[in-house]
PDB file of C-alpha atoms in Angstrom:
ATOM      1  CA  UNK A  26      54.547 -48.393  -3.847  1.00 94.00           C
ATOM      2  CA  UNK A  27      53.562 -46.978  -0.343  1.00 97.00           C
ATOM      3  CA  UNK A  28      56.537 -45.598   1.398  1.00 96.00           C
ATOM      4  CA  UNK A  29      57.549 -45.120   4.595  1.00 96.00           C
ATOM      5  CA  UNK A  30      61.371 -44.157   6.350  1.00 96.00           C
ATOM      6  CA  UNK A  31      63.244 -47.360   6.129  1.00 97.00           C
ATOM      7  CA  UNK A  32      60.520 -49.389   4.040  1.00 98.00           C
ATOM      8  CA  UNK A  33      58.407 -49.837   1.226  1.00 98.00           C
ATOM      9  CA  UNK A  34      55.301 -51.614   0.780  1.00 98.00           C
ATOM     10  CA  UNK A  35      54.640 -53.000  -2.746  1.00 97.00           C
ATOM     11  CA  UNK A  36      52.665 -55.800  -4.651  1.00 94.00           C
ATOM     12  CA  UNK A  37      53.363 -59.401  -4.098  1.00 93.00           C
ATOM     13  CA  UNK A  38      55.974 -60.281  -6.717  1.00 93.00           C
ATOM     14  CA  UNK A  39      56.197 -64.238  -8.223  1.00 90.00           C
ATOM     15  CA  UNK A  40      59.819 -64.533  -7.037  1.00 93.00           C
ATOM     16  CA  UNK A  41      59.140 -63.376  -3.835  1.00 93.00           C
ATOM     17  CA  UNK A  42      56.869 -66.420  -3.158  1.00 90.00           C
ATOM     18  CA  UNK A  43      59.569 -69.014  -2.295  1.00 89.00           C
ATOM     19  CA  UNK A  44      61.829 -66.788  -0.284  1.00 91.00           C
ATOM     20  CA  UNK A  45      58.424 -65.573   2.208  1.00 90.00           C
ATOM     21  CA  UNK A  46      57.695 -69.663   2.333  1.00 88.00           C
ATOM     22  CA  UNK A  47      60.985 -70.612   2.949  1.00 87.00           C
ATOM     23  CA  UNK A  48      61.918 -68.139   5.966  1.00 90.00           C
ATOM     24  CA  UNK A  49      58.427 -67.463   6.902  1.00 87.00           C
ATOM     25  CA  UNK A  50      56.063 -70.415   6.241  1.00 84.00           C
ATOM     26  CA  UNK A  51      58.346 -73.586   6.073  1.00 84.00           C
ATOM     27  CA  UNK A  52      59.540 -72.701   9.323  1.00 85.00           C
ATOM     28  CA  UNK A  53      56.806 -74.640  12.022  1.00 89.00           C
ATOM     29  CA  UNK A  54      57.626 -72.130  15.009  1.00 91.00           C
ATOM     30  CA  UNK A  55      57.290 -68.778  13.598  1.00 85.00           C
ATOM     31  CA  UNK A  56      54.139 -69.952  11.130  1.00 85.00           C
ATOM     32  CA  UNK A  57      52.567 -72.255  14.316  1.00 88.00           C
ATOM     33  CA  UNK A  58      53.096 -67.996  15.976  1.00 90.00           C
ATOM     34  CA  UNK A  59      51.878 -65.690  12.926  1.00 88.00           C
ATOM     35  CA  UNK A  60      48.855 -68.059  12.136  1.00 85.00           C
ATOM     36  CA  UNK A  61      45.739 -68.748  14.023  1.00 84.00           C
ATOM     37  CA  UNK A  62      45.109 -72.360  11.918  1.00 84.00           C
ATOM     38  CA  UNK A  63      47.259 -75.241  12.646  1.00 86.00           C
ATOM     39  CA  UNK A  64      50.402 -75.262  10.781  1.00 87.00           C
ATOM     40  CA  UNK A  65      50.934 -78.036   7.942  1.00 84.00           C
ATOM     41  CA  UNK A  66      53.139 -78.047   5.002  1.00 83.00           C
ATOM     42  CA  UNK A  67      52.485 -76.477   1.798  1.00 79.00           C
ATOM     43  CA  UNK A  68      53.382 -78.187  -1.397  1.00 79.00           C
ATOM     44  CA  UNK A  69      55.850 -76.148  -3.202  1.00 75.00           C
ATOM     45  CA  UNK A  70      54.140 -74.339  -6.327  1.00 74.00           C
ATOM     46  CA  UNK A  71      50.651 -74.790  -4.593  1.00 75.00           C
ATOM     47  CA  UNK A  72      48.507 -71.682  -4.526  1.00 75.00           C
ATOM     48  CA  UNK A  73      49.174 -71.397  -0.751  1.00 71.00           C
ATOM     49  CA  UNK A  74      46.322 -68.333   0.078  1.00 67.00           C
ATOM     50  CA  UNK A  75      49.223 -67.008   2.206  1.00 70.00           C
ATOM     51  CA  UNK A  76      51.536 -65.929  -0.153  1.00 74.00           C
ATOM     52  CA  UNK A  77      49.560 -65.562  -3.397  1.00 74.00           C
ATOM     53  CA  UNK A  78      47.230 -62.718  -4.119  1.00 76.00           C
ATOM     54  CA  UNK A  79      43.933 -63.146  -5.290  1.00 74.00           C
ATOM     55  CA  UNK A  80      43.121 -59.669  -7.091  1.00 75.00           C
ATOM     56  CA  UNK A  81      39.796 -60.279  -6.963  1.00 78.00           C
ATOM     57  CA  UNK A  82      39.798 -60.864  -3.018  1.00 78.00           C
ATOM     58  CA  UNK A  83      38.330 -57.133  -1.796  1.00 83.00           C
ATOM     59  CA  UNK A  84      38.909 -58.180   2.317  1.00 92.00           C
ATOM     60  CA  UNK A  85      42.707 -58.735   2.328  1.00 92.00           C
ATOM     61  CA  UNK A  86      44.946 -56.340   0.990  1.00 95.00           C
ATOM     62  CA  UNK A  87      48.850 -58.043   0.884  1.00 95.00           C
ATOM     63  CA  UNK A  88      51.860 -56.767   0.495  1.00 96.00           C
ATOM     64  CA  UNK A  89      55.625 -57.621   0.263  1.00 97.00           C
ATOM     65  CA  UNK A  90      57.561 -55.846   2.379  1.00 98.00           C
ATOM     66  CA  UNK A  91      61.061 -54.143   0.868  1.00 98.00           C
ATOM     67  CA  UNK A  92      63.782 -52.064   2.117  1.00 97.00           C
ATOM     68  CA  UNK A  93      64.068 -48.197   1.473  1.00 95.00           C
ATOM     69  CA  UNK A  94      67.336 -48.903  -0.392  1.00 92.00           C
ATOM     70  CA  UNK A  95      67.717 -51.277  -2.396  1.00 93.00           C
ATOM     71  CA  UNK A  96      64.296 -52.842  -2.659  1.00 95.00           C
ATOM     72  CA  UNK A  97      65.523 -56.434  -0.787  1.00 97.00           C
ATOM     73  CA  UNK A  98      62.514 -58.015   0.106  1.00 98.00           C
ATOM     74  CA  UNK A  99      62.340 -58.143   3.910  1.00 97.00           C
ATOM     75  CA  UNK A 100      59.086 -59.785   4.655  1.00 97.00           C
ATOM     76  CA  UNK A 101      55.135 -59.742   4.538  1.00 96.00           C
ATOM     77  CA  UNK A 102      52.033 -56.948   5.684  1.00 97.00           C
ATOM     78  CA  UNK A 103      48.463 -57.510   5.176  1.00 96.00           C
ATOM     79  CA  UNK A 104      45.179 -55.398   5.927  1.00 97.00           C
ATOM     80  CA  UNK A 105      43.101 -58.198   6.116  1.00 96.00           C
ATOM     81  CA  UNK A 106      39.370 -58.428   7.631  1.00 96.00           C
ATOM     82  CA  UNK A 107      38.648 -55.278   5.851  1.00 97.00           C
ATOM     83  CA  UNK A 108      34.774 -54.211   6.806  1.00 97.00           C
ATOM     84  CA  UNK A 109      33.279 -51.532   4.496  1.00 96.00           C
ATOM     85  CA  UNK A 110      30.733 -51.175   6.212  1.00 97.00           C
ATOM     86  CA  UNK A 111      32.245 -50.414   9.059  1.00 97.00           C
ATOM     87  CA  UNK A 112      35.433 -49.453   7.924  1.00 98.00           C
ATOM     88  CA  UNK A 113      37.502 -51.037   9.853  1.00 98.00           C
ATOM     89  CA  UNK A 114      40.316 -53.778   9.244  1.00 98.00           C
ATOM     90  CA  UNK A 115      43.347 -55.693  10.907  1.00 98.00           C
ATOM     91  CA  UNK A 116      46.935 -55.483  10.420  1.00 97.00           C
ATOM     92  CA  UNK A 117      49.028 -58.401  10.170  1.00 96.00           C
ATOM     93  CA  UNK A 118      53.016 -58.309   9.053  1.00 96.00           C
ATOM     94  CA  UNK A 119      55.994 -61.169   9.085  1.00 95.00           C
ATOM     95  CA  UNK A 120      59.837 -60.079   8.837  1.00 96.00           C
ATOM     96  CA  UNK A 121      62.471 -62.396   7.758  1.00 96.00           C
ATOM     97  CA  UNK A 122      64.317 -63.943  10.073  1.00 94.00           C
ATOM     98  CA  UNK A 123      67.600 -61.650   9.107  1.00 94.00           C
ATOM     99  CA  UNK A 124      65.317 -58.553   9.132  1.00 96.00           C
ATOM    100  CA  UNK A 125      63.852 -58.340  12.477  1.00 95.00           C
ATOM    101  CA  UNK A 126      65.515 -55.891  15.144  1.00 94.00           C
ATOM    102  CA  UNK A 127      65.963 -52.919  12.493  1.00 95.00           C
ATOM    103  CA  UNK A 128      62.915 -51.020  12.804  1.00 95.00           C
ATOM    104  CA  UNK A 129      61.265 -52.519  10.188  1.00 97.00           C
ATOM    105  CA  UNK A 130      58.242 -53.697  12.496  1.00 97.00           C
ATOM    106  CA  UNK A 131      57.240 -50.109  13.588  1.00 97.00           C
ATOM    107  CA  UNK A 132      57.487 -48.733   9.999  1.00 97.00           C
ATOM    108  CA  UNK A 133      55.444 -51.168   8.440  1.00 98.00           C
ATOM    109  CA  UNK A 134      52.882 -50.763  10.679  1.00 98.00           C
ATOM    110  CA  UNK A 135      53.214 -46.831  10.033  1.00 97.00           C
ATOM    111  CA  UNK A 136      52.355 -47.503   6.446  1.00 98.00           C
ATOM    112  CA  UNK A 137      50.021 -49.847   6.823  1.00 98.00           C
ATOM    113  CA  UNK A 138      47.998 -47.029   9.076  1.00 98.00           C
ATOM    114  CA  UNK A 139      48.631 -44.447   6.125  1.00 97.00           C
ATOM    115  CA  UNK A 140      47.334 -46.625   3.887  1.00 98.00           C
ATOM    116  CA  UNK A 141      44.148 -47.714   5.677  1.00 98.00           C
ATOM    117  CA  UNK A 142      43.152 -44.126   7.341  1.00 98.00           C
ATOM    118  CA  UNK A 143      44.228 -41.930   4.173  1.00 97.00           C
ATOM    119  CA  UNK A 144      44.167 -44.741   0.950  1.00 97.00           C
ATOM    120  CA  UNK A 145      41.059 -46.315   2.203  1.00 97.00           C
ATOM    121  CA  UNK A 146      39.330 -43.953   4.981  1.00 98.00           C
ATOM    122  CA  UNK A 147      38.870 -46.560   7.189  1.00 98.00           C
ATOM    123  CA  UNK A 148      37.902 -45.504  11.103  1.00 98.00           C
ATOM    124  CA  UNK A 149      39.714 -48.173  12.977  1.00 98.00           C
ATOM    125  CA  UNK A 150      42.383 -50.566  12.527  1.00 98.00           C
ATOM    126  CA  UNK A 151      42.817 -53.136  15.140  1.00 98.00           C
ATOM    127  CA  UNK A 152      45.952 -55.933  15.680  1.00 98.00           C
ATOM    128  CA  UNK A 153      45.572 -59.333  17.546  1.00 98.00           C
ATOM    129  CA  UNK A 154      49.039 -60.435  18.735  1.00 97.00           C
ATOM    130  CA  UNK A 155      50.809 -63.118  21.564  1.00 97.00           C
ATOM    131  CA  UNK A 156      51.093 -61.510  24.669  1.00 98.00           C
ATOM    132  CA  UNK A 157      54.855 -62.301  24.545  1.00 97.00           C
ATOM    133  CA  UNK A 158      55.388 -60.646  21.039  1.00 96.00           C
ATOM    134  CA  UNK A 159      57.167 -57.635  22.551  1.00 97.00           C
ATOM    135  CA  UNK A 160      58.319 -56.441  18.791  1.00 96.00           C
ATOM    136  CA  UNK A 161      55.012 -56.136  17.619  1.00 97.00           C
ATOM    137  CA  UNK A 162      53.488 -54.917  20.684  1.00 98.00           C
ATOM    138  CA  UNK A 163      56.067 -51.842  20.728  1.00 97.00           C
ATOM    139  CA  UNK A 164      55.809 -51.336  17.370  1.00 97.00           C
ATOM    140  CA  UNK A 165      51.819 -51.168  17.195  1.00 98.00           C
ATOM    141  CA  UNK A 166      52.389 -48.518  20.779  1.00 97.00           C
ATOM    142  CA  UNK A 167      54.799 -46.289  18.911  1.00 97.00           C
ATOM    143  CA  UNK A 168      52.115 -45.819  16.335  1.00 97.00           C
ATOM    144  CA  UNK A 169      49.477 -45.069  18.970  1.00 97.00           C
ATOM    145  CA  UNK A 170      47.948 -47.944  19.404  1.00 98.00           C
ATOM    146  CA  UNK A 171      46.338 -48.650  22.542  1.00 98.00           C
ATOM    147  CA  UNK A 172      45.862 -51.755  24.403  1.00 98.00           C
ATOM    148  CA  UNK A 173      42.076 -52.579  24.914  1.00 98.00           C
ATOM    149  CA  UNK A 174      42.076 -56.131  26.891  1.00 98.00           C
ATOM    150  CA  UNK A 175      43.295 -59.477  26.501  1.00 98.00           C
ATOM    151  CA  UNK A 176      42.135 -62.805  25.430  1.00 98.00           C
ATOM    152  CA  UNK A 177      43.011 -64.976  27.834  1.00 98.00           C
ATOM    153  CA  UNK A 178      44.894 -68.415  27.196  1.00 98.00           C
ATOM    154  CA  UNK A 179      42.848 -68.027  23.416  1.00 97.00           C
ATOM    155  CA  UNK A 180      46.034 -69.018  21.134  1.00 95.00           C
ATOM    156  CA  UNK A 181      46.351 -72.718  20.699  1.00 94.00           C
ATOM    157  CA  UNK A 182      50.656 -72.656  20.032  1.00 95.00           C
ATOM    158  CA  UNK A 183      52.567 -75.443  19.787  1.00 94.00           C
ATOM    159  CA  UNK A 184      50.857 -77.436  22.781  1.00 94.00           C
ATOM    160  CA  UNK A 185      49.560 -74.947  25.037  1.00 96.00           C
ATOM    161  CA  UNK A 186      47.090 -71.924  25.184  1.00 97.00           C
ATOM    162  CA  UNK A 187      49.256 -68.538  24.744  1.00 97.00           C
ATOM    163  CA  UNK A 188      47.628 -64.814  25.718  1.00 98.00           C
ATOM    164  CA  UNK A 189      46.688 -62.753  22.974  1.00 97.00           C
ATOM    165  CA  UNK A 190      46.444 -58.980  22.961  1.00 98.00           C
ATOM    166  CA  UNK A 191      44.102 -56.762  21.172  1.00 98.00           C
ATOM    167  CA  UNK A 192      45.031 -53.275  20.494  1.00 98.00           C
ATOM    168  CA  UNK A 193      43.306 -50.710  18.860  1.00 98.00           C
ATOM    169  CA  UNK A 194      43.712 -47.055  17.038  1.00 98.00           C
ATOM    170  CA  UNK A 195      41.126 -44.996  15.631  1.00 98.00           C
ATOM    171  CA  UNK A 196      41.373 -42.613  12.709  1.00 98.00           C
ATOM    172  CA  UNK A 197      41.153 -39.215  14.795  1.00 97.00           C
ATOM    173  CA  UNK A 198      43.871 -40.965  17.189  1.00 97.00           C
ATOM    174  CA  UNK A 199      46.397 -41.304  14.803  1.00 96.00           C
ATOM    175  CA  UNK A 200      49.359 -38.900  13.979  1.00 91.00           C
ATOM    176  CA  UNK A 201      50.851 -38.974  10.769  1.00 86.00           C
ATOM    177  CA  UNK A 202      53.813 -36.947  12.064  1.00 60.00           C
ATOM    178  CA  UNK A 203      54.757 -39.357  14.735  1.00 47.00           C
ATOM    179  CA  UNK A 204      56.151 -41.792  11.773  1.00 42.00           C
TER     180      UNK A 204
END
């Protein structure tokens, strides 16, 4: 498990599949938000690519997201669009409903940098979020991320075109410490 101050990050467990499509998935807002394809409903049991892991899948790296103490589950974070070549890859995450507003959001995405700069040795890791995500936007900037532009009116949400912003950190920008 890959740990961080008030979360851990460990592999996708079979029981947590129905809680993450129940609070995350089922509900059409928030999935219609965290997901650039159309939302539709998923069949319970199906192998919905969202929530379970294909180990032989080497570009997407998911995992569930659990509290410190305790181990509840508390939600979602991928590294997903992983380029080897490159080495670079995204960062994605999804807190449950009752989780968000703890400081969660900025420790995830802690982790997640440990584990793509120091795990992998990756160079950059880039996230793609609404412009009026303020959460993730502060927690990506209190990890060092920096905001390099904006996609105009390129999210398709819920009947109209929504901002998007891309920030950006590089592997000699990042401070371990500042976690």
């Amino acid at each position: 498990m890959l740990k961080g101050k008030l979360v851990g990050l460990r592999a996708r467990h079979e029981d947590d599949i129905p809680v993450l499509r129940a609070e995350l998935y089922d509900d059409v807002v928030n999935g219609s938000r965290a997901d650039a394809r159309p939302w539709r409903p998923i069949t319970p049991g199906s192998q919905d690519p969202r929530l379970v892991v294909d180990d032989e899948e080497h570009g997407r790296v998911p995992f569930s997201v659990v509290e410190s103490e305790g181990g509840t589950l508390v939600g979602t974070a991928t590294l997903w669009g992983i380029d080897t070549h490159s080495r670079s890859a995204h960062i994605g995450l999804g807190l449950l409903p009752s989780s968000r507003g703890k400081g969660y959001g900025t420790d995830v995405v802690a982790v997640l940098c440990h584990y793509g700069f120091v795990v992998r040795g990756l160079h950059r890791l880039q996230i793609e979020t609404l412009a009026d995500n303020t959460a993730m936007l502060r927690s990506a900037e209190r990890n060092g991320f920096v905001r390099e532009g904006v996609l105009r009116k390129s999210a398709w949400v819920l009947g109209e075109f929504l901002d998007e912003v891309v920030l950006g950190l590089l592997a000699e920008e990042w401070e371990p410490a500042a976690r």
